[in-house]
XYZ file of C-alpha atoms in Angstrom:
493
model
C 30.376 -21.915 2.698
C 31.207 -21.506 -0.887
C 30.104 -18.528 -3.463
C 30.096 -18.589 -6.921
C 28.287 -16.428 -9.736
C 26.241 -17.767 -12.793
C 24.273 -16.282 -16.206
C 20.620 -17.668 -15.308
C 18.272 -17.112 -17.983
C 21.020 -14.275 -19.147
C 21.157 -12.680 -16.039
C 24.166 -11.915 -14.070
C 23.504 -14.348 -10.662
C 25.696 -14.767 -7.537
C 25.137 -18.135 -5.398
C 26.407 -18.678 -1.911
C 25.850 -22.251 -0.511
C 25.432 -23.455 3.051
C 28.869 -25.541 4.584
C 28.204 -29.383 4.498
C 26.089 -31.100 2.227
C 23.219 -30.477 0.757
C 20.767 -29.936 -0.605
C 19.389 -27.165 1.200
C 16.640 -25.084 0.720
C 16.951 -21.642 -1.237
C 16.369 -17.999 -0.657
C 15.901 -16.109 -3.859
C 16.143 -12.363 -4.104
C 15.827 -10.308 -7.250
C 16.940 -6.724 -6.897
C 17.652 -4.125 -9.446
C 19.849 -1.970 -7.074
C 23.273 -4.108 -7.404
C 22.912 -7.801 -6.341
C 26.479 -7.315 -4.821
C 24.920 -4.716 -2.242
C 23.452 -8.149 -0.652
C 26.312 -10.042 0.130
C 26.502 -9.761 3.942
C 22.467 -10.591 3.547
C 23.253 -13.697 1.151
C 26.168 -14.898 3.623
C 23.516 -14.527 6.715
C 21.358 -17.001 4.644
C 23.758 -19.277 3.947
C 25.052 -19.184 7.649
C 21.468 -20.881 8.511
C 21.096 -23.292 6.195
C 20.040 -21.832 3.066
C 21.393 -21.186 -0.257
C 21.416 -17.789 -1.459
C 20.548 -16.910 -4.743
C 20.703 -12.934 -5.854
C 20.177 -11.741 -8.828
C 19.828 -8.506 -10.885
C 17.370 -8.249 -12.733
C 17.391 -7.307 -16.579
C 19.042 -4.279 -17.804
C 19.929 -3.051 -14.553
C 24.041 -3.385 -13.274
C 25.398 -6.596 -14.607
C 22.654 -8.065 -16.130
C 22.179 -7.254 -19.766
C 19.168 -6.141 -21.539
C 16.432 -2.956 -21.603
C 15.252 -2.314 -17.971
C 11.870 -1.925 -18.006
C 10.333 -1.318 -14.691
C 7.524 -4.029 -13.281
C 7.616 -5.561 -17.325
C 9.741 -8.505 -17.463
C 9.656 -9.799 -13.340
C 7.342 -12.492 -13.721
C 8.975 -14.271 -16.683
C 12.826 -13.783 -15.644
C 11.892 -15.169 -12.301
C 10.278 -17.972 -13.099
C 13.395 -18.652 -15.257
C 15.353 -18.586 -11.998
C 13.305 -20.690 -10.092
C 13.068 -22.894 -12.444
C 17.127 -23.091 -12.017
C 17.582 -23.311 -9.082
C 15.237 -26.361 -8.811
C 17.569 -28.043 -11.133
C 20.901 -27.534 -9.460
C 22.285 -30.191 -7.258
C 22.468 -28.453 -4.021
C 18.485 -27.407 -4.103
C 16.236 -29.509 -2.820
C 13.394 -27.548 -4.638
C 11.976 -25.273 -1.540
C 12.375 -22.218 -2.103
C 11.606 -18.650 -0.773
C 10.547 -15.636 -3.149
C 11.810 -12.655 -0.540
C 12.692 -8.500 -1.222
C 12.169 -5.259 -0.252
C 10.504 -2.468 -1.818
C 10.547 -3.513 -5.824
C 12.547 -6.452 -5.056
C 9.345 -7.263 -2.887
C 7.223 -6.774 -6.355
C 9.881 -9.186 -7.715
C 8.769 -11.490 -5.185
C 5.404 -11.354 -4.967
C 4.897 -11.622 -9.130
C 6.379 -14.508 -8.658
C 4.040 -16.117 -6.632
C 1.166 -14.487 -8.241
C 1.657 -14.516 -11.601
C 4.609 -17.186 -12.511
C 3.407 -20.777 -13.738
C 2.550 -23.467 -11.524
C 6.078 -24.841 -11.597
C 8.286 -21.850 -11.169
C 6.418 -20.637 -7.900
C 7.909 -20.053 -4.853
C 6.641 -22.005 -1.873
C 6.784 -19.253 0.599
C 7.462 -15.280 0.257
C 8.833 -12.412 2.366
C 7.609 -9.136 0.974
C 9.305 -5.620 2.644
C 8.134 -2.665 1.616
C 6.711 -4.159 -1.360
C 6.607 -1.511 -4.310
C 3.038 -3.494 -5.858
C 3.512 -1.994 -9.151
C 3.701 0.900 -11.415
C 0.730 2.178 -10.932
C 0.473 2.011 -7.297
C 3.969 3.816 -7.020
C 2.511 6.470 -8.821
C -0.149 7.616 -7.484
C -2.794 7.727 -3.807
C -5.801 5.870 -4.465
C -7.979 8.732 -5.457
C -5.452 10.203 -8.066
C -3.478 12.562 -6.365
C 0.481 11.954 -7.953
C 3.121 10.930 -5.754
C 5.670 13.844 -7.290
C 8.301 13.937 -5.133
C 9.339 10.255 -4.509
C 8.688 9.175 -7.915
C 11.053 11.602 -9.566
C 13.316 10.634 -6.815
C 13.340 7.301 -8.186
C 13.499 7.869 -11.711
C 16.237 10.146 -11.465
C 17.848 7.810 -9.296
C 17.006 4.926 -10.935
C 14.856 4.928 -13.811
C 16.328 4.241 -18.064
C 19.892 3.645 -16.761
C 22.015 0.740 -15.788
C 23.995 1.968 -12.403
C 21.831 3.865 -10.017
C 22.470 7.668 -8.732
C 21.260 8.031 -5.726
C 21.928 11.717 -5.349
C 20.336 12.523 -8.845
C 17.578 14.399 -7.310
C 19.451 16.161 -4.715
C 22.214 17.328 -7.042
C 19.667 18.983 -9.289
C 17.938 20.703 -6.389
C 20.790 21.931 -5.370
C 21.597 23.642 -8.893
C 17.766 24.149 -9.652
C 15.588 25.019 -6.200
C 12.811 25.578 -8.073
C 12.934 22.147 -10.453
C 9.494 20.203 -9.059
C 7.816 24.007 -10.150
C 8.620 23.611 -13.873
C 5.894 22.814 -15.929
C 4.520 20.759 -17.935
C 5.646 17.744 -15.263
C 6.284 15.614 -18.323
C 9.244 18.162 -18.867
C 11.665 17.207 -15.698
C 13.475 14.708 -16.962
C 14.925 17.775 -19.715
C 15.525 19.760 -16.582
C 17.544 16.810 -14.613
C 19.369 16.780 -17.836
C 18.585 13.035 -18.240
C 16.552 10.654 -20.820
C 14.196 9.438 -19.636
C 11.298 7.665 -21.746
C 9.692 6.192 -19.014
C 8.582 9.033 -17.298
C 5.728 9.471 -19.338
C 4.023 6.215 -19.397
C 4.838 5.812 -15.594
C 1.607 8.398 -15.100
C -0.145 6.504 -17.779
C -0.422 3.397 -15.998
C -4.278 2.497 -14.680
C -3.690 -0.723 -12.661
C -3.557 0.217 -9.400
C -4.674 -2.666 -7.320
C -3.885 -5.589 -9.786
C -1.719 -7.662 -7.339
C -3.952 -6.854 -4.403
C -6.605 -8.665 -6.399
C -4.947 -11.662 -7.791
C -3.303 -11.930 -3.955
C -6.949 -13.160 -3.004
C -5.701 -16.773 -4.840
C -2.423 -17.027 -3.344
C -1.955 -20.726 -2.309
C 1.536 -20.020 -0.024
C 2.557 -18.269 3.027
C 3.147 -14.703 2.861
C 5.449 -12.705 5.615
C 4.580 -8.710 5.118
C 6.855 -6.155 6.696
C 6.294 -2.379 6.987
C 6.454 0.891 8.425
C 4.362 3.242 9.604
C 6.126 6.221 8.139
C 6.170 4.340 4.955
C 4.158 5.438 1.467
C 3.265 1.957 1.247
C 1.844 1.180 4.269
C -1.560 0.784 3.233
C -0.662 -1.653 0.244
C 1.346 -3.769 2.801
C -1.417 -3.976 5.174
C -3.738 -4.346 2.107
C -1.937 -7.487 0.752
C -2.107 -8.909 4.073
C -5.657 -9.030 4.676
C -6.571 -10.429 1.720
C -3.567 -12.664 1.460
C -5.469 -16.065 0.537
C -2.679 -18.251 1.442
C -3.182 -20.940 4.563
C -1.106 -18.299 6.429
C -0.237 -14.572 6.001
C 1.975 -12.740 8.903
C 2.379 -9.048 9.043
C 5.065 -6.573 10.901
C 4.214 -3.072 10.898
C 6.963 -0.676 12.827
C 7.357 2.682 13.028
C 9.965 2.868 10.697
C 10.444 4.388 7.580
C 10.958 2.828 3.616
C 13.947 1.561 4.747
C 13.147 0.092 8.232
C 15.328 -0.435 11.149
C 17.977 2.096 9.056
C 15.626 5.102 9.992
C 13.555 4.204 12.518
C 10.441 6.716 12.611
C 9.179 8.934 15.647
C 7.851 7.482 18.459
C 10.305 4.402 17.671
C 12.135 2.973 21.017
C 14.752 0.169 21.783
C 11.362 -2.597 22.406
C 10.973 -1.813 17.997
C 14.752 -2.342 16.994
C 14.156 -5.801 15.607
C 16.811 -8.249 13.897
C 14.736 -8.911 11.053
C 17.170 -11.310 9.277
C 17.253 -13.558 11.858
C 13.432 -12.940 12.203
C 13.178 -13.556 8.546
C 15.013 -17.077 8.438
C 13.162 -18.316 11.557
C 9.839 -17.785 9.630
C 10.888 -19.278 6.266
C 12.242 -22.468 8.064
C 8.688 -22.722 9.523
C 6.928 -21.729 6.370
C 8.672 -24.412 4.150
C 7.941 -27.220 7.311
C 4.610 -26.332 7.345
C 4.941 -25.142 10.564
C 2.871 -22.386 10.484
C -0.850 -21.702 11.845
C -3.370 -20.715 9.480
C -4.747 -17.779 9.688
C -3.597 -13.392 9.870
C -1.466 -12.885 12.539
C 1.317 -10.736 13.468
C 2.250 -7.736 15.556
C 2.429 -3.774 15.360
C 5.128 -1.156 16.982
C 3.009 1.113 19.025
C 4.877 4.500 18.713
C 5.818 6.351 21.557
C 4.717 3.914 23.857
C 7.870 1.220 23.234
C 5.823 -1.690 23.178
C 4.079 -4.155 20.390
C 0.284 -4.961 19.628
C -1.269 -8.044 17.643
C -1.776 -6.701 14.061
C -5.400 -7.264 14.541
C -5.690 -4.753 17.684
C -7.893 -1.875 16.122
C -9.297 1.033 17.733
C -12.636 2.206 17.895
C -13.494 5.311 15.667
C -14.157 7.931 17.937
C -15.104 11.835 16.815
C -12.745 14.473 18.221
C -14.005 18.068 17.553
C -12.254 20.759 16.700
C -12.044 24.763 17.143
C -11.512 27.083 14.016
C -8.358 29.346 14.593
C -8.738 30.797 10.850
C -9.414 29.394 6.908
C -12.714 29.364 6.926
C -12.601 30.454 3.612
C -8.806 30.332 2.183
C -7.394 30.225 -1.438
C -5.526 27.027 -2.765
C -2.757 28.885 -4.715
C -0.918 26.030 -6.991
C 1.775 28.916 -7.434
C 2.393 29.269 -3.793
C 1.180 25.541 -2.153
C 1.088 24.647 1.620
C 4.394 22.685 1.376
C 4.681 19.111 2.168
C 8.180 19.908 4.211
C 7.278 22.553 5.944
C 5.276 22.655 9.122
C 5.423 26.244 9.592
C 2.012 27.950 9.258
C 1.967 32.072 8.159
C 0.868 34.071 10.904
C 0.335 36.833 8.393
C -1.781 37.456 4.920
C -4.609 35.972 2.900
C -5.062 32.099 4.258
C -3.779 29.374 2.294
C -5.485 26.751 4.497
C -8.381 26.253 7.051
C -6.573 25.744 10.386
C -8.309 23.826 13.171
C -6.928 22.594 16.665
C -8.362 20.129 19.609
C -7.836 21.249 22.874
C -4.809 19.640 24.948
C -5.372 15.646 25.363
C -6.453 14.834 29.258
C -4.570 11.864 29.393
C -2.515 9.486 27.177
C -4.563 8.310 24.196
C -3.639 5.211 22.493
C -4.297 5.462 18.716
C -4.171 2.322 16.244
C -5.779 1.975 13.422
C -7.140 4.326 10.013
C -7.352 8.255 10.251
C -9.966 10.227 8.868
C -11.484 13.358 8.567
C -15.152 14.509 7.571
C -16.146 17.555 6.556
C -18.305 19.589 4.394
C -16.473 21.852 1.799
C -16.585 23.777 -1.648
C -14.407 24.129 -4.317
C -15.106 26.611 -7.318
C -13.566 24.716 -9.754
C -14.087 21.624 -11.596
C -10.820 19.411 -10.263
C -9.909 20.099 -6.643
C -7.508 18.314 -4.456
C -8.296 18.403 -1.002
C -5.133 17.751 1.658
C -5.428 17.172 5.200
C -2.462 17.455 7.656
C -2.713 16.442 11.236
C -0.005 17.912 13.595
C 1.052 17.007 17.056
C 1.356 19.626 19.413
C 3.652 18.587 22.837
C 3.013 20.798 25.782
C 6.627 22.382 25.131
C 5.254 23.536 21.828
C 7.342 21.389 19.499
C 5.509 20.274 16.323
C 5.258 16.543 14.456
C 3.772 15.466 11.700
C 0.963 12.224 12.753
C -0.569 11.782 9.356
C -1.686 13.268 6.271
C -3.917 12.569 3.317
C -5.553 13.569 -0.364
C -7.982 13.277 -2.271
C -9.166 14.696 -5.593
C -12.549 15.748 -6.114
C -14.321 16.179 -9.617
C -17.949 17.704 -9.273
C -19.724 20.753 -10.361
C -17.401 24.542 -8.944
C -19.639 26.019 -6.200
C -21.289 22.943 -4.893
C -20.909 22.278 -1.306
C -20.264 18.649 -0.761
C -19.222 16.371 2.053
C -16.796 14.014 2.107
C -14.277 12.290 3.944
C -10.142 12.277 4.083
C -8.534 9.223 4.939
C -5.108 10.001 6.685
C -4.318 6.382 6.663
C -2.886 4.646 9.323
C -1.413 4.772 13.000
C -0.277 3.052 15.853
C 0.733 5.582 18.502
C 0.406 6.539 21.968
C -0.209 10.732 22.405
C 0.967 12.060 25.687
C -1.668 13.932 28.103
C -1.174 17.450 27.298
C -0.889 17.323 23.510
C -2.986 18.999 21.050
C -3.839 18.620 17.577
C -3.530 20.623 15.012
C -5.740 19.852 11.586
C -4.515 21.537 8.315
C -7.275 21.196 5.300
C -5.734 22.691 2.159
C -5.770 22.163 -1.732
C -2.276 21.174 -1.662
C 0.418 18.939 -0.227
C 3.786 19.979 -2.636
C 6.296 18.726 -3.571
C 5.164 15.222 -1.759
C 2.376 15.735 -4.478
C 1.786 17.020 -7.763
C -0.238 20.386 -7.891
C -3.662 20.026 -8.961
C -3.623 23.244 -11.490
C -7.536 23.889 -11.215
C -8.409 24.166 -15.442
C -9.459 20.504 -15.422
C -6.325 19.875 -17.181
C -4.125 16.439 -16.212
C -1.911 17.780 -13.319
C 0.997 16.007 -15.306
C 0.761 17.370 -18.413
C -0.869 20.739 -17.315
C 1.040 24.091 -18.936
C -0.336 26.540 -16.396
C -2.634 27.113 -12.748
C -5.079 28.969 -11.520
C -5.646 29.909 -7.668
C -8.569 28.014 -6.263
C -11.562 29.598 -3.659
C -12.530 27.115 -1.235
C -14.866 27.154 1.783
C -14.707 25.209 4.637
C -17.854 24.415 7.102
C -15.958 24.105 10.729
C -19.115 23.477 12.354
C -19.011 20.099 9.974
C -15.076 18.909 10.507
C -14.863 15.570 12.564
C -11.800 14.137 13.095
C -12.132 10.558 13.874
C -9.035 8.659 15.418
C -9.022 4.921 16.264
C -8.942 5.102 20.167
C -7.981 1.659 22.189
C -10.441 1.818 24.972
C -7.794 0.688 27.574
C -3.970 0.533 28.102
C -3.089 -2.327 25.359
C -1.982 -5.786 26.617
C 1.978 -5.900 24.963
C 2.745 -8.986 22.735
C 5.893 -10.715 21.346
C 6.273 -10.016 17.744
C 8.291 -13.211 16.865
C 5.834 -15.275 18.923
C 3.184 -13.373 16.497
C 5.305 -13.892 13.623
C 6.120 -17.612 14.161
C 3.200 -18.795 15.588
């Protein structure tokens, strides 16, 4: 095994080639968060036959240049394809793979690079799909908390920080209250230009669209406790390559490294030797056509085919109190807290089912229906659903937005997606539904003057009223106990 680094199109790239000779297929991964962070990954690559080719992308660590998130990907990766398809050792496969926005890295590549510098296979974690979809939830709603975590950490800098956010917590409590929001970077004492046009960005859904032409093999890995499940899944389904292959765990961003709740030892996957045993297949042509794969089911210890789905079933609720509540941007239901006052005026309508018979199996989307009024003319609506165990202990199971423009006073209904789930619920639990007009710091506060929540300079409390009689919780119920699958055979099928 050998390792050497290179300047490929400018940019500072470390190679690590297979023992023996080649040529050998390569694995390409473009990261900016410090190419030399993947060495032990690189190493496992070469181990099995592949050479490993990381890079950093521009302006970020050792590359040179202006970082620019999601600008340049495309055109510096096709640059390094184009490369490595030139060396001796290649024998011009290659894999695009990456996690989170090295999984953007990735997929641009196969999307949006010429003919010639595509990959023929990619491996997309976590996949940040762009700037837009970082930003915000599908119906507008910002994502406050982990965006500035990643600009301060990451954003209009070379080296990263991860503690950036924490540190100014810790010296500022009260920092994600400031307004206007364009105004945190002055309060994390940094520069940062970006911010700004980060919340100006419209394209949500731009590589979901062109994925619908994809002409390769796609492997998508998530979590379930991930903020980007639903664009994983998304780019799955409409993957239009002969073969797309989805994991879904409950994990976290950063998979097996925090696995979520209801994780057990059956969901502690090596996905690096899961990873190379698909891309061998992929670049063989090995590979059936068609959406496959398999989801964790939480709680339960055991995996499902990615296309088990529930059927949508209505579970009614009883009204404890919030019928009518006030959405209070200057003191928000808290995204980190599930505590709920037991005294003063409500800040949310608070329903609950009674205790659960017997186990209920639970895959597929969460929603919520309900009739409602706002009296104002912008009005985010949150819904948190709560686990309840018999021993009283409480868990988060899902949670949604949306933001609602119509005229103050009407009475409309509507629905809440909560997104997804794959989880068993013991007999004996309850659930606990949370409707309120706020989900802070996790996301911006909607200030209620019509203004843009981002650049907004002051709020205003909000009325709402809630008809209980009209709430319908619908969960994706498995009608029996689930036959278990393999995920590799799923994966490599």
């Amino acid at each position: 095994m050998t390792a050497s680094c290179a300047t490929v199109g400018g940019l500072a790239t470390d190679v690590r080639l297979p023992a023996g000779d080649g040529p050998f297929p390569a694995v390409l991964v473009r990261t900016p968060y410090d190419r030399t962070r993947h060495g032990a990954e690189a190493r496992d690559w070469a181990r099995r036959g592949f050479a490993a080719v990381v890079q950093d992308v521009r302006g970020r660590f050792a590359s040179p240049g202006e970082w620019h998130p999601y600008t340049h990907e495309a055109a510096d990766g096709a640059d390094a394809v184009r490369w490595i398809r030139r060396q001796p050792w290649s024998d011009g496969r290659l894999v695009a793979a990456g996690a989170s926005y090295a999984a953007h890295c990735a997929l641009v590549l196969a999307l949006d690079a010429p003919e010639d510098a595509r990959p023929d296979a990619v491996i997309a974690a976590v996949p940040a799909l762009g700037l837009a979809d970082t930003a915000r939830e599908e119906s507008g709603a910002e994502r406050l908390l982990s965006r500035l975590g990643w600009w301060a950490a990451h954003g209009d800098r070379r080296n990263s920080d991860e503690n950036a956010l924490a540190t100014a917590l810790a010296a500022d409590p009260a920092l994600l209250t400031h307004l206007p929001l364009t105004g945190l970077p002055e309060r994390l004492g940094r520069s940062l230009p970006s911010w700004t046009g980060l919340w100006r960005a419209r394209d949500r859904g731009r590589l979901v669209a062109r994925a619908v032409h994809a002409r390769l093999p796609l492997l998508a890995v998530g979590g379930h406790h991930d903020h980007f499940t639903e664009d994983t899944v998304a780019l799955w389904r409409v993957w239009g390559g002969p073969s797309a292959r989805l994991l879904l765990g409950p994990w976290g961003h950063s998979l097996l490294a925090s696995p979520g709740p209801g994780a057990g030892p059956a969901h502690r996957v090596h996905l690096g030797e899961l990873y190379v045993r698909w891309a061998r297949r992929a670049l063989a042509g090995a590979l059936a056509p068609g959406r496959h794969g398999a989801q964790g089911l939480g709680g339960a210890d055991l995996w499902l085919p990615a296309t088990a789905e529930g059927e949508p079933r209505i579970h009614r609720t009883r009204l404890l109190h919030g019928r009518t509540f006030t959405a209070d941007p200057a003191r928000p239901v808290r995204s980190d807290d599930l505590t709920v006052p037991a005294d003063g005026p409500p800040d949310r309508c608070l329903l609950v089912t009674p205790p659960l018979p017997r186990p209920l199996d639970l895959v597929g989307p969460v929603g919520v229906r309900l009739r409602a009024t706002a009296h104002d003319p912008s009005a985010d609506w949150a819904a948190r659903l709560v686990t309840l165990s018999p021993q009283g202990r409480a868990e988060r199971l899902a949670v949604g937005i949306v933001r609602r423009a119509e005229p103050p006073g009407r009475e409309s209904e509507f629905t809440i997606g909560l997104g997804r789930l794959a989880r068993r619920l013991q007999a004996g639990t309850r659930l606990r539904l949370e409707i309120t007009g706020h989900h802070f710091p996790a996301h911006a506060r909607n200030p209620h003057t019509g203004q843009d929540p981002v650049t907004a300079d002051r709020l205003l409390p909000s009325r709402r009223e809630v008809d209980p009689d009209s709430v319908a919780l619908i969960l994706p119920v498995l009608p029996s106990r689930p036959t278990p699958t393999d995920p590799a055979q799923e994966i490599l099928r």
